[in-house]
XYZ file of C-alpha atoms in Angstrom:
691
model
C 39.801 9.440 1.659
C 42.501 11.758 0.294
C 41.546 14.820 -1.622
C 42.330 14.836 -5.370
C 44.749 17.433 -6.630
C 43.539 18.998 -9.876
C 46.280 20.817 -11.715
C 45.862 23.695 -14.149
C 46.771 21.378 -17.039
C 44.356 18.628 -15.986
C 41.420 21.017 -15.925
C 42.283 22.441 -19.343
C 42.521 18.968 -20.848
C 39.299 17.722 -19.296
C 37.439 20.898 -20.259
C 38.409 20.792 -23.907
C 38.058 17.021 -24.311
C 34.368 17.682 -23.668
C 34.078 19.930 -26.729
C 33.636 17.056 -29.223
C 30.700 15.838 -27.119
C 29.079 19.217 -27.752
C 29.621 19.104 -31.513
C 26.214 17.789 -32.598
C 23.991 20.322 -34.347
C 20.359 19.672 -33.461
C 17.695 21.897 -31.965
C 16.393 21.289 -28.456
C 14.586 23.214 -25.773
C 17.186 24.405 -23.279
C 17.166 23.003 -19.763
C 17.172 25.805 -17.195
C 19.280 24.213 -14.476
C 20.809 25.981 -11.522
C 20.266 29.732 -12.003
C 18.839 31.128 -15.205
C 20.955 33.599 -17.094
C 19.872 35.682 -20.062
C 21.687 37.308 -22.917
C 20.561 40.815 -22.112
C 19.220 42.702 -25.140
C 20.263 39.912 -27.501
C 17.986 36.916 -27.034
C 15.282 36.028 -24.558
C 16.344 32.997 -22.536
C 19.227 30.651 -23.220
C 21.385 28.302 -21.238
C 22.860 29.730 -18.071
C 26.427 29.749 -19.326
C 26.342 32.500 -21.970
C 26.874 36.121 -21.079
C 26.472 39.155 -23.318
C 28.514 42.234 -22.401
C 29.264 40.404 -19.153
C 25.789 41.141 -17.881
C 24.253 38.070 -16.262
C 20.616 37.747 -15.270
C 19.478 35.233 -12.668
C 15.878 34.192 -12.046
C 14.729 32.885 -8.680
C 12.286 30.565 -10.487
C 15.032 28.583 -12.201
C 15.813 25.027 -11.238
C 18.744 24.217 -8.959
C 21.682 21.884 -9.425
C 22.617 21.943 -5.744
C 21.190 23.246 -2.466
C 21.709 26.833 -1.334
C 22.222 27.862 2.283
C 22.624 31.555 1.606
C 21.961 34.075 -1.163
C 25.669 34.764 -1.643
C 26.367 31.076 -2.232
C 24.401 31.025 -5.493
C 27.045 33.144 -7.250
C 29.406 30.185 -7.285
C 27.385 28.998 -10.286
C 28.323 32.048 -12.374
C 31.519 31.775 -14.403
C 34.152 34.109 -12.975
C 32.478 34.307 -9.572
C 32.778 32.515 -6.264
C 31.796 33.118 -2.636
C 33.784 33.050 0.596
C 32.445 30.734 3.307
C 32.865 31.515 7.015
C 30.111 29.194 8.231
C 26.650 28.106 7.150
C 25.591 31.705 6.622
C 27.100 34.932 5.299
C 28.750 33.996 1.999
C 30.801 36.876 0.553
C 30.395 37.219 -3.263
C 33.602 37.532 -5.278
C 33.806 38.672 -8.915
C 37.103 38.166 -10.733
C 39.111 38.260 -7.524
C 37.385 41.358 -6.114
C 34.936 41.481 -3.213
C 33.556 43.533 -0.313
C 33.426 47.268 -1.185
C 34.852 46.564 -4.643
C 31.407 45.175 -5.558
C 28.243 47.271 -5.460
C 25.345 45.229 -4.034
C 22.038 47.007 -4.711
C 18.588 45.878 -3.580
C 15.688 47.574 -5.378
C 17.911 50.619 -5.861
C 19.169 50.674 -2.250
C 22.536 50.024 -0.620
C 22.981 48.339 2.746
C 26.304 47.547 4.399
C 27.438 44.871 6.828
C 27.605 45.549 10.567
C 30.442 43.185 11.464
C 34.119 44.206 11.154
C 34.882 40.554 10.398
C 32.177 40.545 7.680
C 30.212 37.636 9.089
C 27.235 39.464 7.572
C 27.966 40.743 4.055
C 24.993 42.589 2.480
C 23.673 39.430 0.797
C 23.111 37.893 4.257
C 20.023 40.071 4.682
C 18.580 39.277 1.236
C 16.093 36.426 0.905
C 16.378 35.088 -2.623
C 12.975 33.381 -2.542
C 11.042 36.600 -3.162
C 13.270 38.298 -5.730
C 12.217 38.119 -9.366
C 15.476 39.133 -10.957
C 19.160 39.297 -10.057
C 21.582 40.957 -12.473
C 25.355 40.601 -12.277
C 27.510 43.078 -14.201
C 31.124 41.902 -14.258
C 33.658 44.689 -14.112
C 32.939 48.404 -14.392
C 30.628 48.881 -17.395
C 28.306 51.665 -16.231
C 28.457 54.849 -14.143
C 24.801 54.896 -13.061
C 25.035 52.322 -10.244
C 27.191 54.329 -7.869
C 30.861 54.992 -7.259
C 33.402 52.187 -7.355
C 32.175 48.818 -8.559
C 35.551 47.856 -9.999
C 34.767 44.181 -9.450
C 31.189 44.515 -10.641
C 27.633 45.242 -9.610
C 24.949 42.885 -8.269
C 21.352 44.117 -8.483
C 18.425 42.385 -6.755
C 15.006 43.472 -8.011
C 11.359 42.894 -7.152
C 9.247 43.370 -10.263
C 5.703 44.646 -10.422
C 3.277 41.697 -10.613
C 1.004 41.372 -13.643
C -2.530 40.145 -12.960
C -4.465 38.249 -15.611
C -7.719 36.378 -14.868
C -7.431 36.681 -11.092
C -6.618 39.600 -8.844
C -4.158 37.509 -6.856
C -1.144 35.282 -7.388
C 1.340 33.519 -5.183
C 4.133 31.041 -4.711
C 4.760 28.705 -1.768
C 7.860 26.576 -1.338
C 9.385 24.201 1.163
C 12.708 22.414 1.121
C 14.932 20.023 3.024
C 18.684 19.344 2.967
C 20.106 16.262 4.635
C 23.466 16.356 6.395
C 22.639 19.701 8.048
C 18.905 18.852 8.313
C 18.137 22.312 7.002
C 14.461 23.177 6.510
C 13.314 26.131 4.413
C 9.850 27.584 3.942
C 8.845 30.599 1.873
C 5.688 32.378 0.740
C 5.213 35.198 -1.764
C 1.653 36.474 -2.326
C 0.414 39.471 -4.314
C -3.036 40.939 -4.879
C -4.180 43.913 -6.884
C -5.438 45.325 -10.160
C -3.968 46.984 -13.235
C -3.419 50.212 -11.298
C -2.119 49.033 -7.930
C -0.991 46.077 -5.876
C 0.133 44.811 -2.482
C 2.767 42.110 -2.235
C 3.704 40.263 0.971
C 6.514 37.735 1.315
C 8.244 35.824 4.095
C 10.772 33.032 4.520
C 12.226 30.884 7.270
C 15.426 28.842 7.388
C 16.673 26.595 10.163
C 19.873 24.596 9.822
C 21.982 22.404 12.048
C 25.693 21.753 11.693
C 26.824 19.805 8.653
C 29.533 17.166 8.294
C 32.347 17.578 5.795
C 33.583 14.834 3.465
C 35.578 13.190 6.278
C 32.574 13.054 8.566
C 33.906 15.865 10.764
C 31.276 18.268 12.092
C 31.555 21.855 10.835
C 29.985 24.413 13.178
C 27.504 26.017 10.786
C 24.055 25.988 12.407
C 21.866 29.073 12.045
C 18.304 30.353 12.135
C 16.956 33.036 9.835
C 13.576 34.702 9.321
C 12.729 37.449 6.860
C 9.613 39.248 5.702
C 8.629 42.178 3.556
C 5.812 44.007 1.859
C 5.698 46.159 -1.253
C 2.848 48.387 -2.377
C 2.681 50.160 -5.722
C 0.087 52.480 -7.249
C -0.400 54.337 -10.527
C -1.214 57.863 -9.358
C -1.977 58.840 -12.958
C -1.367 57.107 -16.300
C 2.115 58.686 -16.222
C 2.998 58.540 -12.512
C 3.868 55.540 -10.383
C 4.662 55.395 -6.654
C 6.022 52.436 -4.693
C 6.815 51.805 -1.016
C 8.461 48.804 0.620
C 9.374 47.560 4.089
C 11.668 44.591 4.718
C 13.241 42.944 7.738
C 15.628 40.065 8.330
C 16.247 38.456 11.725
C 19.151 36.061 11.980
C 19.349 34.189 15.253
C 22.216 32.225 16.734
C 24.715 31.445 13.974
C 27.927 29.455 14.317
C 31.097 30.592 12.544
C 34.174 28.355 12.520
C 35.910 31.019 10.396
C 35.773 33.582 13.211
C 36.722 33.763 16.877
C 33.104 34.488 17.851
C 29.614 33.259 16.978
C 26.659 35.508 16.181
C 23.985 35.999 18.837
C 21.865 37.995 16.400
C 22.189 39.925 13.141
C 19.046 41.899 12.348
C 18.218 44.355 9.600
C 15.261 46.512 8.664
C 14.881 48.694 5.592
C 12.510 51.157 3.956
C 12.401 52.240 0.311
C 10.254 54.678 -1.672
C 10.177 55.253 -5.431
C 8.444 57.757 -7.685
C 8.483 57.648 -11.470
C 7.057 59.932 -14.150
C 6.980 58.901 -17.818
C 6.655 61.626 -20.435
C 4.256 61.199 -23.357
C 6.055 63.567 -25.719
C 9.385 65.292 -26.140
C 12.884 63.943 -25.810
C 12.685 63.115 -22.077
C 11.613 59.507 -21.460
C 11.278 59.483 -17.686
C 12.216 61.003 -14.366
C 12.784 58.692 -11.375
C 13.445 59.409 -7.714
C 14.163 56.822 -5.047
C 15.111 57.120 -1.375
C 16.071 54.398 1.095
C 17.091 53.656 4.663
C 18.555 50.443 6.064
C 19.715 49.696 9.624
C 21.658 46.644 10.791
C 22.359 45.580 14.399
C 24.729 42.755 15.205
C 26.017 41.036 18.364
C 28.765 38.426 18.476
C 30.442 36.758 21.446
C 32.510 33.736 22.361
C 30.432 32.252 25.174
C 26.596 32.321 24.921
C 26.043 30.494 21.615
C 28.962 28.160 22.304
C 31.380 28.503 25.184
C 34.501 28.812 23.039
C 36.576 30.291 25.860
C 37.558 28.397 29.030
C 38.390 31.650 30.829
C 35.856 32.941 33.394
C 35.264 36.128 31.389
C 34.003 36.430 27.844
C 34.352 38.850 24.948
C 31.503 40.378 22.949
C 31.225 42.776 20.009
C 28.138 44.969 19.626
C 27.905 46.723 16.268
C 25.555 48.762 14.107
C 25.499 50.003 10.519
C 22.952 52.610 9.393
C 22.711 53.444 5.695
C 20.538 55.943 3.858
C 20.549 57.710 0.519
C 18.751 58.389 -2.701
C 19.001 58.946 -6.435
C 17.439 61.185 -9.075
C 17.803 59.851 -12.612
C 16.414 60.824 -16.008
C 16.785 59.665 -19.599
C 16.721 61.558 -22.897
C 16.172 59.735 -26.207
C 17.439 61.200 -29.482
C 17.404 59.811 -33.008
C 20.615 57.781 -32.736
C 21.419 57.961 -29.055
C 20.132 58.100 -25.518
C 21.525 60.008 -22.546
C 21.019 58.936 -18.922
C 22.011 61.388 -16.212
C 21.398 62.082 -12.541
C 22.719 62.618 -9.043
C 22.985 60.278 -6.048
C 23.789 60.414 -2.347
C 24.924 57.671 0.009
C 25.533 57.888 3.770
C 26.736 55.223 6.192
C 27.325 55.408 9.958
C 29.084 52.528 11.679
C 29.797 51.874 15.320
C 31.407 48.798 16.886
C 32.546 48.228 20.462
C 34.481 45.276 21.872
C 33.461 44.469 25.459
C 34.743 42.252 28.212
C 31.865 40.446 29.912
C 32.831 39.597 33.494
C 31.342 36.261 34.434
C 29.798 35.802 30.976
C 26.409 37.021 32.205
C 25.605 39.311 29.272
C 26.174 42.603 31.105
C 29.041 43.779 28.815
C 30.984 45.300 31.707
C 34.185 46.806 30.294
C 34.845 48.575 26.995
C 38.031 47.035 25.625
C 38.240 48.637 22.172
C 36.295 51.061 20.006
C 36.547 48.916 16.899
C 34.669 51.421 14.732
C 34.844 54.738 16.631
C 31.512 56.147 15.370
C 32.574 56.254 11.737
C 30.638 58.538 9.385
C 31.036 58.265 5.617
C 29.282 60.381 2.967
C 29.317 60.119 -0.813
C 27.817 62.712 -3.183
C 27.863 61.910 -6.898
C 26.755 63.058 -10.321
C 26.791 61.026 -13.528
C 25.984 61.073 -17.233
C 25.998 58.132 -19.642
C 25.619 58.324 -23.426
C 24.868 55.418 -25.755
C 25.331 56.302 -29.433
C 24.526 54.110 -32.447
C 27.360 54.677 -34.923
C 25.809 52.492 -37.612
C 23.819 49.300 -37.990
C 26.736 47.235 -36.681
C 28.352 49.392 -33.983
C 27.341 51.147 -30.780
C 29.448 53.463 -28.629
C 29.035 53.649 -24.843
C 30.471 56.498 -22.786
C 29.950 57.419 -19.164
C 31.353 59.930 -16.709
C 30.770 60.389 -12.992
C 32.292 62.537 -10.256
C 32.028 61.763 -6.540
C 32.831 63.717 -3.389
C 33.819 61.424 -0.511
C 33.994 62.417 3.164
C 34.855 60.226 6.135
C 35.651 60.707 9.824
C 35.873 58.761 13.089
C 34.105 60.936 15.665
C 35.145 59.124 18.864
C 38.697 58.162 17.888
C 40.113 60.253 20.760
C 37.884 58.626 23.400
C 39.807 56.757 26.105
C 39.056 53.034 26.321
C 40.623 49.942 27.784
C 41.173 48.695 31.276
C 44.442 50.651 31.588
C 42.494 53.885 31.134
C 44.815 55.489 28.570
C 44.115 53.766 25.255
C 42.410 55.513 22.341
C 42.032 54.560 18.666
C 44.210 57.556 17.773
C 46.988 56.171 19.988
C 46.904 52.934 18.017
C 47.040 54.771 14.683
C 50.016 56.804 15.886
C 51.849 53.824 17.368
C 51.630 51.655 14.256
C 51.831 54.237 11.466
C 53.832 57.025 13.094
C 51.225 59.744 12.640
C 51.676 62.933 14.683
C 48.940 65.279 15.945
C 46.249 63.251 14.250
C 43.294 64.640 16.228
C 39.889 63.469 14.983
C 40.907 61.486 11.895
C 39.058 62.492 8.743
C 39.555 62.412 5.001
C 38.040 63.997 1.902
C 38.576 63.292 -1.777
C 37.020 63.995 -5.161
C 37.105 60.964 -7.420
C 36.359 60.446 -11.123
C 34.757 57.514 -12.887
C 34.826 56.838 -16.621
C 33.474 54.185 -18.974
C 34.202 53.909 -22.705
C 32.887 50.937 -24.655
C 32.396 49.862 -28.247
C 30.167 46.978 -29.337
C 30.667 45.676 -32.888
C 28.474 43.154 -34.713
C 31.099 41.253 -36.725
C 28.599 38.901 -38.376
C 25.040 37.696 -37.934
C 26.125 35.539 -34.991
C 29.377 37.096 -33.773
C 29.849 40.224 -31.657
C 32.908 41.896 -30.131
C 32.622 44.117 -27.069
C 35.503 46.345 -25.953
C 35.370 48.149 -22.625
C 37.743 50.659 -21.015
C 37.050 52.122 -17.593
C 38.400 54.151 -14.712
C 36.846 53.733 -11.267
C 37.658 54.928 -7.756
C 37.146 52.795 -4.644
C 37.155 54.625 -1.324
C 38.573 52.971 1.823
C 35.904 51.425 4.040
C 35.552 52.014 7.825
C 37.591 48.938 8.716
C 40.509 49.827 6.469
C 40.558 53.426 7.706
C 39.681 53.325 11.386
C 39.503 49.853 12.925
C 41.142 49.911 16.366
C 41.372 46.573 18.184
C 43.720 45.718 21.004
C 42.925 42.347 22.528
C 45.526 40.652 24.709
C 48.434 41.933 22.649
C 46.864 41.179 19.273
C 46.195 44.292 17.232
C 44.011 45.044 14.220
C 44.466 48.676 13.236
C 43.172 50.708 10.308
C 45.161 53.367 8.500
C 43.427 56.806 8.502
C 45.710 58.101 5.750
C 44.908 55.487 3.124
C 44.434 56.815 -0.390
C 41.535 56.000 -2.698
C 42.085 53.059 -5.042
C 42.215 53.849 -8.779
C 41.218 51.012 -11.113
C 42.080 51.254 -14.822
C 40.479 48.345 -16.644
C 40.380 46.956 -20.149
C 38.203 44.062 -21.241
C 37.579 42.290 -24.538
C 34.601 39.959 -24.955
C 33.845 37.937 -28.073
C 30.549 36.091 -28.098
C 28.483 34.116 -30.543
C 24.880 32.966 -30.686
C 23.810 30.377 -33.216
C 20.843 28.045 -33.488
C 22.290 25.308 -31.311
C 25.575 26.686 -30.002
C 26.344 29.713 -27.863
C 29.766 30.706 -26.606
C 31.679 33.658 -25.202
C 35.276 34.373 -24.250
C 36.503 37.338 -22.199
C 39.955 38.578 -21.241
C 40.453 41.371 -18.720
C 43.179 43.408 -17.029
C 42.760 45.726 -14.041
C 45.709 48.010 -13.263
C 45.274 49.299 -9.699
C 46.985 52.296 -8.164
C 46.830 52.589 -4.360
C 45.384 49.091 -3.924
C 44.472 48.722 -0.239
C 46.523 45.798 1.010
C 45.962 44.045 4.323
C 49.218 42.799 5.827
C 50.725 41.498 9.069
C 53.495 43.069 11.127
C 54.539 41.221 14.281
C 51.266 40.697 16.211
C 49.304 43.318 14.257
C 47.075 43.340 11.180
C 47.574 46.608 9.287
C 46.719 48.314 5.973
C 48.758 50.066 3.296
C 48.511 51.286 -0.301
C 50.405 49.369 -2.966
C 50.285 49.065 -6.739
C 48.767 45.881 -8.135
C 46.993 44.310 -11.074
C 44.412 41.585 -11.615
C 44.166 39.736 -14.914
C 42.266 36.745 -16.198
C 39.946 35.140 -18.702
C 36.553 33.421 -18.876
C 35.062 30.993 -21.369
C 31.441 29.863 -21.637
C 29.891 27.360 -24.004
C 26.432 25.817 -24.291
C 25.426 23.217 -26.866
C 22.227 21.485 -27.916
C 23.260 17.915 -28.637
C 19.874 16.407 -29.528
C 16.184 17.061 -29.060
C 16.503 15.980 -25.432
C 20.149 16.457 -24.550
C 22.075 19.673 -23.871
C 25.396 20.542 -22.278
C 27.357 23.527 -21.022
C 30.878 24.410 -19.985
C 32.262 27.324 -17.972
C 35.949 28.031 -17.412
C 37.533 30.928 -15.483
C 40.931 32.048 -14.225
C 42.136 35.130 -12.326
C 45.569 36.142 -11.054
C 46.374 39.053 -8.765
C 49.884 40.415 -8.183
C 50.997 43.423 -6.135
C 54.208 45.169 -5.157
C 54.461 42.903 -2.120
C 53.541 39.614 -3.809
C 50.336 37.715 -4.495
C 46.959 39.263 -3.784
C 44.729 37.254 -1.461
C 41.347 35.568 -1.883
C 41.619 34.933 -5.633
C 40.372 31.652 -7.088
C 42.546 29.309 -9.139
C 41.492 27.899 -12.499
C 37.955 26.535 -12.168
C 35.531 24.865 -14.528
C 31.978 23.578 -14.426
C 30.458 21.003 -16.786
C 26.742 20.230 -17.071
C 24.882 17.587 -19.045
C 21.060 17.712 -19.057
C 18.432 15.306 -20.355
C 14.833 16.501 -20.649
C 11.558 14.765 -21.545
C 8.320 16.760 -21.447
C 7.636 17.355 -17.744
C 10.821 16.001 -16.157
C 14.580 16.347 -16.509
C 17.762 14.829 -15.133
C 21.216 16.388 -15.039
C 24.785 15.903 -13.901
C 27.289 18.549 -12.916
C 31.055 18.282 -12.525
C 32.931 21.073 -10.743
C 36.721 21.182 -10.877
C 39.203 23.506 -9.199
C 42.959 23.353 -9.650
C 45.507 23.614 -6.861
C 46.031 27.241 -5.848
C 49.754 27.871 -5.504
C 49.458 31.665 -5.510
C 48.344 32.881 -2.103
C 48.911 35.720 0.347
C 49.764 34.341 3.820
C 48.563 37.571 5.467
C 45.062 37.143 3.997
C 44.700 33.495 2.962
C 45.444 30.306 4.834
C 49.255 30.220 4.753
C 49.605 27.201 2.488
C 48.571 26.002 -0.948
C 44.955 24.966 -1.426
C 44.508 21.472 -2.929
C 42.330 21.104 -6.003
C 39.152 19.046 -6.092
C 36.599 17.375 -8.347
C 32.902 17.259 -7.425
C 29.948 15.415 -8.892
C 26.355 16.578 -8.420
C 23.182 15.070 -9.828
C 19.855 16.880 -9.957
C 16.359 16.521 -11.359
C 13.081 18.353 -11.710
C 9.506 17.257 -12.261
C 6.452 19.314 -13.176
C 3.143 17.682 -12.256
C 0.964 20.479 -13.624
C 0.984 24.267 -13.954
C 0.716 24.618 -10.159
C 3.089 22.001 -8.731
C 6.804 21.609 -9.332
C 9.487 19.556 -7.558
C 13.288 19.580 -7.608
C 15.681 17.129 -5.982
C 19.249 15.947 -6.174
C 22.406 14.736 -4.512
C 25.234 17.217 -4.028
C 28.812 15.983 -3.629
C 27.721 12.487 -4.602
C 31.173 10.960 -4.024
C 31.493 12.636 -0.596
C 34.742 14.432 -1.302
C 36.399 16.387 1.488
C 37.323 19.802 0.120
C 37.390 23.560 0.635
C 37.449 26.447 -1.817
C 40.602 28.556 -1.841
C 38.524 31.700 -1.281
C 37.838 30.807 2.314
C 38.437 31.563 5.969
C 41.021 29.900 8.157
C 39.422 27.538 10.657
C 39.368 29.135 14.141
C 36.994 26.674 15.788
C 38.453 25.299 19.069
C 36.066 22.326 18.854
C 37.478 21.254 15.470
C 41.207 22.000 15.700
C 42.288 19.642 12.902
C 40.558 21.526 10.088
C 42.744 24.022 8.228
C 39.939 25.835 6.421
C 36.165 25.939 6.682
C 35.400 22.770 4.740
C 32.389 22.384 2.463
C 29.588 19.884 3.221
C 29.949 16.209 2.412
C 27.185 14.334 0.594
C 23.817 16.100 0.735
C 20.422 14.853 -0.388
C 18.019 17.696 -1.041
C 14.487 18.356 -2.233
C 12.426 21.480 -2.849
C 8.692 21.661 -3.597
C 6.847 24.583 -5.194
C 3.166 25.473 -5.395
C 2.109 28.434 -7.551
C -1.333 29.942 -8.001
């Protein structure tokens, strides 16, 4: 069956023809389908489509509209977001056309970075959504307290302290199944304690086979994943609280059609500690200190998981990423304002080596390339943020931060390669013309600034204006990657400059009894944008000037006592000195219609994406991406306060499609596919038991 081509105009027409359907004006309890989103600081819980100040809150207890293979995949349900697929695992979140180090991903106050140069394992790979109580998405740069950068936005995963009522224990068990890939998931989250302390233990397991796309072609996407963790918290005094946590994630053999290798393992372990003191009197509200450490080890090859190479020798990449840091933060409350200030530190060491394995016996005989030549990056920062109430209708937000960035590649002069004379520095010099480079290193001092004004225009209408300046430092791959494999080169640029993002955003949103809507427009002017490009047989990096612009629209409507609907529409466009920016979604929309009766509900979801004509052949698949239309149906049923079930059919019409934000297909066993296609029809069910 051919794939439908949805044009920009078609999606606009279909989206706005649905508005009359949403015009009824009756009160109904909202159906929490997919991932719950709150209007932060405005109302408690509303339909998932409305966003205040572009801050989106997601609850892991909310019902689903479609199955999830990976934590990163869930962000496709948020207007203005998507996720890049390379296989069944390791979805890369994208906010308004920005991803990777342009998004800060924070887990209980901690950072953790991927260990694969090809980003088969973005940070969300090591996060098990089943145990998290709250996920907050901040679109764009709206605060200086969550670290440097974050021009695309910030994603925060949080475990919350359990509250015990009649019993001194509570828990949640879940199990799920997805047809097509025959994926099985199991999870447990149990806590016990009192008013002054607790212990929480959680674990999850996922096992998935390959899935078939809409044409019935097998997509290599099988994986196995186990994770566990424990958190312990204690009130040392009525004013002091201490918390410790340990977490680990073990990802076994994972297949990646969007990469030349499959993953043998990708394992992480992390430790976090927090201390908090709340003041009874005076202007200081609290003082908080947190420290963290997270280590990731990763092995990929092209022969042991699947023999993708007919040659007698194989290639393998062994990598590691070790991250540690901490933050001290305090808050002062005055009569009409509050001031939050602090300091933070972030360190990351990365090492990656490409080996030739003679005979494919796992001995990793010859070092071919020092992909990451023992890269060390350090970031020291200080920040202050001031929220001032101008009057009953207006609030001013200002923030300033300053960061000192240091980076070096310690082994860039080490000789590697079978010819005995290759070094990473030689590659940098050959492709960029550097002279007397020595041990490559860089230092910079970078500012960050936020200025916002929120105005209450009427009882239901609010306007939020946000201006910001943020600085995004080059990552280890962009600076120092050094790969030479059979005449194909991938080489970082040690003299890249720090990106400077100057952003403006206007958001108008309304909340009424039965109708909620918001519309946002944004522009990001970028100086020294780090652009990945191709030259002959090499992949290289350079600084250019660029901008990203776009808009988002969200609407939710209560149609009757039992019927509700929602609409989300988003568009982004990125243009640089050298042409289109890569990995930016076309116009997309999502429509939901939900019917609810007491303890059960039924819903339909339509997802539309227009044809993407604006692409970067050096980053994207070198051709236009066809549009598509999807239909999902989903339901939920609550037997009693302890048992809950969800089920549905995703891609009901079995369309064959792929998102534009995607990887080119590199799977030798499926040579006809252009991109990594999405699954065909999937039947799914998930059962929950709480106590």
